Amino acid sequence: MSDDLPEMRASDAERERIADVLRDALADGRLDLDEFQERLDSAYRARTRGELVPLVRDLPQHGEGDAAGKTGQLAKTGGQQNAPGPSLRKGRRWAERIGGTATSRWGLGVMGGFGRKGGWTVPRVFTGVGIMGGGELDLREARFEGRDVVIRCFTLMGGVSVTVPPGLGVEVRGIGIMGGFDSSADGLGDPDAPRVVITGLSVMGGISVVRKLPREEKRALRMERRERRELERRQRREERGLGRRPPRGGHGGPHGGHR
């Protein structure tokens, strides 16, 4: 990615292209899953192009087809280039995940816990309460009752963990008293993605919000990594085989051999 115009505000398209570079690096084995997740979170939190640059500076750029290369071109052309989105992003199909009847509208954990995960339908307003307990909300494979969702979390000596996928718009507004709300996953999402506002109050507890890849995307990345490694192994075997072949014409001199 180019260092031109570092103070210019980053666009959603540029964040997604950086995310695509990071996915390629994970598939190549250049990043482990923890470092990939950390950089991906930073990409979605980035406000300017200058914040995006360090995330891919140590990763290879593959020319015109590479996401970082495309973002660099955007910096030079003023953002007029329209590039196709990453293949994994296309698999999210947000429009198909909006609509339907909410699975549940509240969760309660008193000296215990509650959980919502998998293909559940998130209501327009969900309320989670944890008193000396808490809950886990996983939105990676969820549907959404509407495009705008509010998750209200109230905890006393407890906590709630919210897991969101890349591309989902997230805004954290909660208040923590002797506790806190983690806003590290804050960020604009895909243009057609739902927007989730996480708010509430935490006393002597906390609310954590993290971005993680859906299981399908993780499997796709692992499969792509295996395929690339197998292709590299085949190429190395073929190169070694070519290197062992004798040159054409045998071992004789330029006139056909010795008399």
PDB file of C-alpha atoms in Angstrom:
ATOM      1  CA  MET A   1       0.000   0.000   0.000  1.00  0.00           C
ATOM      2  CA  SER A   2       1.280   3.453  -0.880  1.00  0.00           C
ATOM      3  CA  ASP A   3       2.348   5.991   1.761  1.00  0.00           C
ATOM      4  CA  ASP A   4       0.806   8.784  -0.320  1.00  0.00           C
ATOM      5  CA  LEU A   5      -1.789  10.921   1.461  1.00  0.00           C
ATOM      6  CA  PRO A   6      -1.456   9.164   4.860  1.00  0.00           C
ATOM      7  CA  GLU A   7      -3.862  11.576   6.558  1.00  0.00           C
ATOM      8  CA  MET A   8      -6.671  10.950   4.077  1.00  0.00           C
ATOM      9  CA  ARG A   9      -9.630   9.103   5.554  1.00  0.00           C
ATOM     10  CA  ALA A  10      -9.684   5.419   4.616  1.00  0.00           C
ATOM     11  CA  SER A  11     -12.668   4.079   2.699  1.00  0.00           C
ATOM     12  CA  ASP A  12     -14.568   0.867   3.359  1.00  0.00           C
ATOM     13  CA  ALA A  13     -13.223  -0.501   0.070  1.00  0.00           C
ATOM     14  CA  GLU A  14      -9.624   0.164   1.155  1.00  0.00           C
ATOM     15  CA  ARG A  15     -10.168  -1.555   4.502  1.00  0.00           C
ATOM     16  CA  GLU A  16     -11.589  -4.603   2.730  1.00  0.00           C
ATOM     17  CA  ARG A  17      -8.642  -4.733   0.310  1.00  0.00           C
ATOM     18  CA  ILE A  18      -6.196  -4.660   3.195  1.00  0.00           C
ATOM     19  CA  ALA A  19      -8.237  -7.441   4.844  1.00  0.00           C
ATOM     20  CA  ASP A  20      -7.906  -9.428   1.615  1.00  0.00           C
ATOM     21  CA  VAL A  21      -4.099  -9.030   1.673  1.00  0.00           C
ATOM     22  CA  LEU A  22      -4.094 -10.300   5.253  1.00  0.00           C
ATOM     23  CA  ARG A  23      -6.208 -13.323   4.297  1.00  0.00           C
ATOM     24  CA  ASP A  24      -3.752 -14.133   1.492  1.00  0.00           C
ATOM     25  CA  ALA A  25      -0.860 -13.857   3.964  1.00  0.00           C
ATOM     26  CA  LEU A  26      -2.640 -16.218   6.367  1.00  0.00           C
ATOM     27  CA  ALA A  27      -3.263 -18.698   3.561  1.00  0.00           C
ATOM     28  CA  ASP A  28       0.429 -18.456   2.517  1.00  0.00           C
ATOM     29  CA  GLY A  29       1.565 -19.160   6.071  1.00  0.00           C
ATOM     30  CA  ARG A  30       3.171 -15.704   6.439  1.00  0.00           C
ATOM     31  CA  LEU A  31       0.892 -14.853   9.380  1.00  0.00           C
ATOM     32  CA  ASP A  32      -0.353 -17.138  12.112  1.00  0.00           C
ATOM     33  CA  LEU A  33      -4.010 -16.987  13.114  1.00  0.00           C
ATOM     34  CA  ASP A  34      -3.434 -14.777  16.177  1.00  0.00           C
ATOM     35  CA  GLU A  35      -1.403 -12.175  14.290  1.00  0.00           C
ATOM     36  CA  PHE A  36      -3.857 -12.260  11.401  1.00  0.00           C
ATOM     37  CA  GLN A  37      -6.751 -11.624  13.793  1.00  0.00           C
ATOM     38  CA  GLU A  38      -4.901  -8.741  15.465  1.00  0.00           C
ATOM     39  CA  ARG A  39      -4.099  -7.048  12.158  1.00  0.00           C
ATOM     40  CA  LEU A  40      -7.609  -7.642  10.833  1.00  0.00           C
ATOM     41  CA  ASP A  41      -9.093  -5.924  13.889  1.00  0.00           C
ATOM     42  CA  SER A  42      -6.723  -2.984  13.354  1.00  0.00           C
ATOM     43  CA  ALA A  43      -7.714  -2.745   9.689  1.00  0.00           C
ATOM     44  CA  TYR A  44     -11.394  -2.406  10.519  1.00  0.00           C
ATOM     45  CA  ARG A  45     -10.630   0.182  13.230  1.00  0.00           C
ATOM     46  CA  ALA A  46      -8.418   2.276  10.938  1.00  0.00           C
ATOM     47  CA  ARG A  47      -9.610   5.803  10.269  1.00  0.00           C
ATOM     48  CA  THR A  48      -6.876   6.924   7.838  1.00  0.00           C
ATOM     49  CA  ARG A  49      -4.739   5.395   5.099  1.00  0.00           C
ATOM     50  CA  GLY A  50      -1.694   5.981   7.262  1.00  0.00           C
ATOM     51  CA  GLU A  51      -3.071   3.523   9.823  1.00  0.00           C
ATOM     52  CA  LEU A  52      -3.541   0.867   7.134  1.00  0.00           C
ATOM     53  CA  VAL A  53      -0.010   1.081   5.702  1.00  0.00           C
ATOM     54  CA  PRO A  54       1.889  -0.687   8.545  1.00  0.00           C
ATOM     55  CA  LEU A  55      -0.520  -3.625   8.487  1.00  0.00           C
ATOM     56  CA  VAL A  56       0.750  -4.822   5.090  1.00  0.00           C
ATOM     57  CA  ARG A  57       4.183  -3.190   4.851  1.00  0.00           C
ATOM     58  CA  ASP A  58       5.999  -6.477   5.586  1.00  0.00           C
ATOM     59  CA  LEU A  59       3.785  -8.569   3.297  1.00  0.00           C
ATOM     60  CA  PRO A  60       4.414  -9.240  -0.411  1.00  0.00           C
ATOM     61  CA  GLN A  61       2.517  -7.367  -3.069  1.00  0.00           C
ATOM     62  CA  HIS A  62       1.488  -9.368  -6.098  1.00  0.00           C
ATOM     63  CA  GLY A  63       0.950  -6.593  -8.619  1.00  0.00           C
ATOM     64  CA  GLU A  64      -2.318  -5.606 -10.230  1.00  0.00           C
ATOM     65  CA  GLY A  65      -4.292  -8.447  -8.670  1.00  0.00           C
ATOM     66  CA  ASP A  66      -3.107  -7.748  -5.155  1.00  0.00           C
ATOM     67  CA  ALA A  67      -5.318  -5.868  -2.744  1.00  0.00           C
ATOM     68  CA  ALA A  68      -2.494  -3.737  -1.401  1.00  0.00           C
ATOM     69  CA  GLY A  69      -1.479  -2.809  -4.927  1.00  0.00           C
ATOM     70  CA  LYS A  70      -5.015  -1.752  -5.694  1.00  0.00           C
ATOM     71  CA  THR A  71      -5.148   0.376  -2.559  1.00  0.00           C
ATOM     72  CA  GLY A  72      -1.892   2.042  -3.549  1.00  0.00           C
ATOM     73  CA  GLN A  73      -3.366   2.870  -6.942  1.00  0.00           C
ATOM     74  CA  LEU A  74      -6.386   4.372  -5.198  1.00  0.00           C
ATOM     75  CA  ALA A  75      -4.116   6.712  -3.294  1.00  0.00           C
ATOM     76  CA  LYS A  76      -2.650   7.929  -6.586  1.00  0.00           C
ATOM     77  CA  THR A  77      -5.919   8.225  -8.488  1.00  0.00           C
ATOM     78  CA  GLY A  78      -7.920   9.865  -5.708  1.00  0.00           C
ATOM     79  CA  GLY A  79     -10.079   6.795  -5.016  1.00  0.00           C
ATOM     80  CA  GLN A  80     -11.781   6.632  -8.424  1.00  0.00           C
ATOM     81  CA  GLN A  81     -10.909   3.008  -9.148  1.00  0.00           C
ATOM     82  CA  ASN A  82     -13.648   0.422  -8.664  1.00  0.00           C
ATOM     83  CA  ALA A  83     -12.085  -2.957  -7.883  1.00  0.00           C
ATOM     84  CA  PRO A  84     -13.926  -6.232  -7.269  1.00  0.00           C
ATOM     85  CA  GLY A  85     -14.329  -7.331  -3.658  1.00  0.00           C
ATOM     86  CA  PRO A  86     -12.517 -10.301  -2.117  1.00  0.00           C
ATOM     87  CA  SER A  87     -13.921 -13.735  -2.840  1.00  0.00           C
ATOM     88  CA  LEU A  88     -14.468 -14.514   0.857  1.00  0.00           C
ATOM     89  CA  ARG A  89     -16.360 -11.269   1.273  1.00  0.00           C
ATOM     90  CA  LYS A  90     -18.714 -12.299  -1.534  1.00  0.00           C
ATOM     91  CA  GLY A  91     -19.563 -15.406   0.471  1.00  0.00           C
ATOM     92  CA  ARG A  92     -21.070 -13.325   3.278  1.00  0.00           C
ATOM     93  CA  ARG A  93     -24.162 -12.388   1.257  1.00  0.00           C
ATOM     94  CA  TRP A  94     -25.478  -9.977   3.841  1.00  0.00           C
ATOM     95  CA  ALA A  95     -28.778  -9.344   2.068  1.00  0.00           C
ATOM     96  CA  GLU A  96     -29.730 -12.999   2.542  1.00  0.00           C
ATOM     97  CA  ARG A  97     -29.067 -12.731   6.283  1.00  0.00           C
ATOM     98  CA  ILE A  98     -31.405  -9.815   6.991  1.00  0.00           C
ATOM     99  CA  GLY A  99     -35.026 -10.542   7.878  1.00  0.00           C
ATOM    100  CA  GLY A 100     -36.974 -13.137   9.801  1.00  0.00           C
ATOM    101  CA  THR A 101     -38.379 -13.642  13.286  1.00  0.00           C
ATOM    102  CA  ALA A 102     -36.036 -13.130  16.228  1.00  0.00           C
ATOM    103  CA  THR A 103     -34.927 -16.302  17.996  1.00  0.00           C
ATOM    104  CA  SER A 104     -34.819 -14.584  21.400  1.00  0.00           C
ATOM    105  CA  ARG A 105     -34.839 -11.043  22.671  1.00  0.00           C
ATOM    106  CA  TRP A 106     -33.033 -11.367  25.987  1.00  0.00           C
ATOM    107  CA  GLY A 107     -30.568 -13.471  27.951  1.00  0.00           C
ATOM    108  CA  LEU A 108     -30.075 -13.766  31.712  1.00  0.00           C
ATOM    109  CA  GLY A 109     -27.106 -15.100  33.619  1.00  0.00           C
ATOM    110  CA  VAL A 110     -27.324 -15.034  37.445  1.00  0.00           C
ATOM    111  CA  MET A 111     -24.346 -16.853  38.945  1.00  0.00           C
ATOM    112  CA  GLY A 112     -24.351 -18.680  35.644  1.00  0.00           C
ATOM    113  CA  GLY A 113     -24.420 -17.899  31.977  1.00  0.00           C
ATOM    114  CA  PHE A 114     -26.349 -17.765  28.721  1.00  0.00           C
ATOM    115  CA  GLY A 115     -25.257 -18.227  25.138  1.00  0.00           C
ATOM    116  CA  ARG A 116     -26.490 -17.496  21.632  1.00  0.00           C
ATOM    117  CA  LYS A 117     -24.537 -18.820  18.686  1.00  0.00           C
ATOM    118  CA  GLY A 118     -24.845 -20.559  15.349  1.00  0.00           C
ATOM    119  CA  GLY A 119     -27.702 -19.706  13.007  1.00  0.00           C
ATOM    120  CA  TRP A 120     -29.841 -17.762  15.455  1.00  0.00           C
ATOM    121  CA  THR A 121     -31.736 -14.600  14.447  1.00  0.00           C
ATOM    122  CA  VAL A 122     -30.660 -11.471  16.296  1.00  0.00           C
ATOM    123  CA  PRO A 123     -33.596  -9.188  17.207  1.00  0.00           C
ATOM    124  CA  ARG A 124     -33.626  -5.470  16.535  1.00  0.00           C
ATOM    125  CA  VAL A 125     -33.081  -5.013  20.288  1.00  0.00           C
ATOM    126  CA  PHE A 126     -31.441  -7.716  22.423  1.00  0.00           C
ATOM    127  CA  THR A 127     -30.946  -7.305  26.179  1.00  0.00           C
ATOM    128  CA  GLY A 128     -28.367  -9.333  28.078  1.00  0.00           C
ATOM    129  CA  VAL A 129     -28.074  -9.271  31.887  1.00  0.00           C
ATOM    130  CA  GLY A 130     -25.276 -10.844  33.898  1.00  0.00           C
ATOM    131  CA  ILE A 131     -25.179 -10.785  37.709  1.00  0.00           C
ATOM    132  CA  MET A 132     -22.121 -12.586  39.019  1.00  0.00           C
ATOM    133  CA  GLY A 133     -22.340 -14.407  35.718  1.00  0.00           C
ATOM    134  CA  GLY A 134     -22.581 -13.510  32.066  1.00  0.00           C
ATOM    135  CA  GLY A 135     -23.182 -14.584  28.543  1.00  0.00           C
ATOM    136  CA  GLU A 136     -21.721 -15.202  25.100  1.00  0.00           C
ATOM    137  CA  LEU A 137     -23.218 -13.811  21.896  1.00  0.00           C
ATOM    138  CA  ASP A 138     -21.760 -15.073  18.614  1.00  0.00           C
ATOM    139  CA  LEU A 139     -22.975 -13.196  15.530  1.00  0.00           C
ATOM    140  CA  ARG A 140     -20.672 -14.812  12.970  1.00  0.00           C
ATOM    141  CA  GLU A 141     -23.305 -17.154  11.540  1.00  0.00           C
ATOM    142  CA  ALA A 142     -26.384 -15.288  12.741  1.00  0.00           C
ATOM    143  CA  ARG A 143     -29.258 -13.753  10.825  1.00  0.00           C
ATOM    144  CA  PHE A 144     -30.563 -10.282  11.698  1.00  0.00           C
ATOM    145  CA  GLU A 145     -34.163  -9.242  12.175  1.00  0.00           C
ATOM    146  CA  GLY A 146     -33.344  -5.827  10.746  1.00  0.00           C
ATOM    147  CA  ARG A 147     -30.434  -3.922   9.274  1.00  0.00           C
ATOM    148  CA  ASP A 148     -30.016  -1.892  12.496  1.00  0.00           C
ATOM    149  CA  VAL A 149     -29.513  -3.882  15.704  1.00  0.00           C
ATOM    150  CA  VAL A 150     -28.978  -2.743  19.301  1.00  0.00           C
ATOM    151  CA  ILE A 151     -27.458  -5.090  21.882  1.00  0.00           C
ATOM    152  CA  ARG A 152     -27.914  -3.809  25.440  1.00  0.00           C
ATOM    153  CA  CYS A 153     -25.635  -5.348  28.071  1.00  0.00           C
ATOM    154  CA  PHE A 154     -26.048  -4.826  31.820  1.00  0.00           C
ATOM    155  CA  THR A 155     -23.640  -6.595  34.158  1.00  0.00           C
ATOM    156  CA  LEU A 156     -22.830  -6.573  37.865  1.00  0.00           C
ATOM    157  CA  MET A 157     -19.651  -8.441  38.761  1.00  0.00           C
ATOM    158  CA  GLY A 158     -20.047 -10.297  35.477  1.00  0.00           C
ATOM    159  CA  GLY A 159     -19.505  -9.913  31.785  1.00  0.00           C
ATOM    160  CA  VAL A 160     -20.749 -10.478  28.276  1.00  0.00           C
ATOM    161  CA  SER A 161     -18.649 -11.501  25.278  1.00  0.00           C
ATOM    162  CA  VAL A 162     -19.801 -10.514  21.787  1.00  0.00           C
ATOM    163  CA  THR A 163     -18.122 -12.081  18.732  1.00  0.00           C
ATOM    164  CA  VAL A 164     -18.699 -10.408  15.369  1.00  0.00           C
ATOM    165  CA  PRO A 165     -17.499 -11.326  11.861  1.00  0.00           C
ATOM    166  CA  PRO A 166     -15.376  -9.162   9.553  1.00  0.00           C
ATOM    167  CA  GLY A 167     -17.513  -6.843   7.465  1.00  0.00           C
ATOM    168  CA  LEU A 168     -20.173  -6.241  10.114  1.00  0.00           C
ATOM    169  CA  GLY A 169     -20.578  -2.616  11.204  1.00  0.00           C
ATOM    170  CA  VAL A 170     -20.036  -2.238  14.960  1.00  0.00           C
ATOM    171  CA  GLU A 171     -20.291   0.722  17.339  1.00  0.00           C
ATOM    172  CA  VAL A 172     -19.657   0.376  21.085  1.00  0.00           C
ATOM    173  CA  ARG A 173     -21.215   3.023  23.353  1.00  0.00           C
ATOM    174  CA  GLY A 174     -21.391   1.399  26.798  1.00  0.00           C
ATOM    175  CA  ILE A 175     -20.288   2.755  30.157  1.00  0.00           C
ATOM    176  CA  GLY A 176     -18.084   0.868  32.595  1.00  0.00           C
ATOM    177  CA  ILE A 177     -17.845   1.581  36.331  1.00  0.00           C
ATOM    178  CA  MET A 178     -14.894  -0.248  37.856  1.00  0.00           C
ATOM    179  CA  GLY A 179     -15.140  -2.244  34.644  1.00  0.00           C
ATOM    180  CA  GLY A 180     -15.242  -1.474  30.986  1.00  0.00           C
ATOM    181  CA  PHE A 181     -16.525  -1.849  27.445  1.00  0.00           C
ATOM    182  CA  ASP A 182     -14.014  -3.044  24.880  1.00  0.00           C
ATOM    183  CA  SER A 183     -14.314  -0.901  21.744  1.00  0.00           C
ATOM    184  CA  SER A 184     -11.433  -2.492  19.802  1.00  0.00           C
ATOM    185  CA  ALA A 185     -13.845  -4.058  17.299  1.00  0.00           C
ATOM    186  CA  ASP A 186     -15.429  -0.691  16.452  1.00  0.00           C
ATOM    187  CA  GLY A 187     -15.557  -0.075  12.730  1.00  0.00           C
ATOM    188  CA  LEU A 188     -17.599   0.504   9.624  1.00  0.00           C
ATOM    189  CA  GLY A 189     -18.776  -2.616   7.851  1.00  0.00           C
ATOM    190  CA  ASP A 190     -19.535  -3.623   4.287  1.00  0.00           C
ATOM    191  CA  PRO A 191     -21.966  -1.225   2.593  1.00  0.00           C
ATOM    192  CA  ASP A 192     -24.752  -3.833   2.603  1.00  0.00           C
ATOM    193  CA  ALA A 193     -24.016  -5.249   6.076  1.00  0.00           C
ATOM    194  CA  PRO A 194     -26.142  -4.788   9.211  1.00  0.00           C
ATOM    195  CA  ARG A 195     -25.055  -2.213  11.798  1.00  0.00           C
ATOM    196  CA  VAL A 196     -24.800  -3.332  15.419  1.00  0.00           C
ATOM    197  CA  VAL A 197     -24.700  -0.874  18.316  1.00  0.00           C
ATOM    198  CA  ILE A 198     -23.515  -2.344  21.625  1.00  0.00           C
ATOM    199  CA  THR A 199     -24.463  -0.287  24.659  1.00  0.00           C
ATOM    200  CA  GLY A 200     -25.338  -0.618  28.333  1.00  0.00           C
ATOM    201  CA  LEU A 201     -23.686  -0.477  31.747  1.00  0.00           C
ATOM    202  CA  SER A 202     -21.088  -2.679  33.399  1.00  0.00           C
ATOM    203  CA  VAL A 203     -20.326  -2.415  37.119  1.00  0.00           C
ATOM    204  CA  MET A 204     -17.262  -4.303  38.369  1.00  0.00           C
ATOM    205  CA  GLY A 205     -17.349  -6.335  35.185  1.00  0.00           C
ATOM    206  CA  GLY A 206     -16.805  -5.937  31.495  1.00  0.00           C
ATOM    207  CA  ILE A 207     -18.102  -6.321  27.965  1.00  0.00           C
ATOM    208  CA  SER A 208     -15.709  -7.666  25.352  1.00  0.00           C
ATOM    209  CA  VAL A 209     -16.287  -7.313  21.617  1.00  0.00           C
ATOM    210  CA  VAL A 210     -13.981  -9.213  19.241  1.00  0.00           C
ATOM    211  CA  ARG A 211     -13.870  -9.855  15.511  1.00  0.00           C
ATOM    212  CA  LYS A 212     -13.244 -13.405  14.341  1.00  0.00           C
ATOM    213  CA  LEU A 213     -13.569 -15.201  11.042  1.00  0.00           C
ATOM    214  CA  PRO A 214     -16.605 -17.440  10.590  1.00  0.00           C
ATOM    215  CA  ARG A 215     -15.821 -21.135  10.634  1.00  0.00           C
ATOM    216  CA  GLU A 216     -16.479 -21.484   6.900  1.00  0.00           C
ATOM    217  CA  GLU A 217     -13.953 -18.774   6.063  1.00  0.00           C
ATOM    218  CA  LYS A 218     -11.401 -20.391   8.372  1.00  0.00           C
ATOM    219  CA  ARG A 219     -11.903 -23.724   6.635  1.00  0.00           C
ATOM    220  CA  ALA A 220     -11.627 -22.072   3.215  1.00  0.00           C
ATOM    221  CA  LEU A 221      -8.364 -20.377   4.209  1.00  0.00           C
ATOM    222  CA  ARG A 222      -6.902 -23.624   5.564  1.00  0.00           C
ATOM    223  CA  MET A 223      -7.888 -25.458   2.394  1.00  0.00           C
ATOM    224  CA  GLU A 224      -6.372 -22.722   0.239  1.00  0.00           C
ATOM    225  CA  ARG A 225      -3.170 -22.909   2.275  1.00  0.00           C
ATOM    226  CA  ARG A 226      -2.973 -26.690   1.806  1.00  0.00           C
ATOM    227  CA  GLU A 227      -3.602 -26.366  -1.938  1.00  0.00           C
ATOM    228  CA  ARG A 228      -0.886 -23.736  -2.304  1.00  0.00           C
ATOM    229  CA  ARG A 229       1.614 -25.827  -0.368  1.00  0.00           C
ATOM    230  CA  GLU A 230       0.820 -28.887  -2.467  1.00  0.00           C
ATOM    231  CA  LEU A 231       1.239 -26.846  -5.652  1.00  0.00           C
ATOM    232  CA  GLU A 232       4.602 -25.536  -4.433  1.00  0.00           C
ATOM    233  CA  ARG A 233       5.730 -29.084  -3.595  1.00  0.00           C
ATOM    234  CA  ARG A 234       4.768 -30.292  -7.089  1.00  0.00           C
ATOM    235  CA  GLN A 235       6.605 -27.391  -8.679  1.00  0.00           C
ATOM    236  CA  ARG A 236       9.753 -28.140  -6.658  1.00  0.00           C
ATOM    237  CA  ARG A 237       9.595 -31.820  -7.643  1.00  0.00           C
ATOM    238  CA  GLU A 238       9.228 -30.888 -11.297  1.00  0.00           C
ATOM    239  CA  GLU A 239      12.154 -28.454 -11.081  1.00  0.00           C
ATOM    240  CA  ARG A 240      14.354 -31.104  -9.458  1.00  0.00           C
ATOM    241  CA  GLY A 241      13.339 -33.568 -12.160  1.00  0.00           C
ATOM    242  CA  LEU A 242      14.252 -31.128 -14.915  1.00  0.00           C
ATOM    243  CA  GLY A 243      17.586 -30.448 -13.238  1.00  0.00           C
ATOM    244  CA  ARG A 244      18.534 -34.162 -13.359  1.00  0.00           C
ATOM    245  CA  ARG A 245      17.807 -34.592 -17.079  1.00  0.00           C
ATOM    246  CA  PRO A 246      20.916 -34.857 -19.282  1.00  0.00           C
ATOM    247  CA  PRO A 247      21.273 -32.194 -21.991  1.00  0.00           C
ATOM    248  CA  ARG A 248      20.139 -33.113 -25.488  1.00  0.00           C
ATOM    249  CA  GLY A 249      22.778 -34.599 -27.771  1.00  0.00           C
ATOM    250  CA  GLY A 250      24.521 -36.693 -25.125  1.00  0.00           C
ATOM    251  CA  HIS A 251      27.983 -35.964 -23.746  1.00  0.00           C
ATOM    252  CA  GLY A 252      29.810 -35.495 -27.031  1.00  0.00           C
ATOM    253  CA  GLY A 253      31.404 -32.343 -28.296  1.00  0.00           C
ATOM    254  CA  PRO A 254      29.962 -29.962 -30.817  1.00  0.00           C
ATOM    255  CA  HIS A 255      30.891 -32.325 -33.739  1.00  0.00           C
ATOM    256  CA  GLY A 256      29.208 -35.448 -32.367  1.00  0.00           C
ATOM    257  CA  GLY A 257      31.840 -37.058 -30.075  1.00  0.00           C
ATOM    258  CA  HIS A 258      35.375 -38.531 -30.085  1.00  0.00           C
ATOM    259  CA  ARG A 259      36.893 -40.567 -32.864  1.00  0.00           C
TER     260      ARG A 259
END
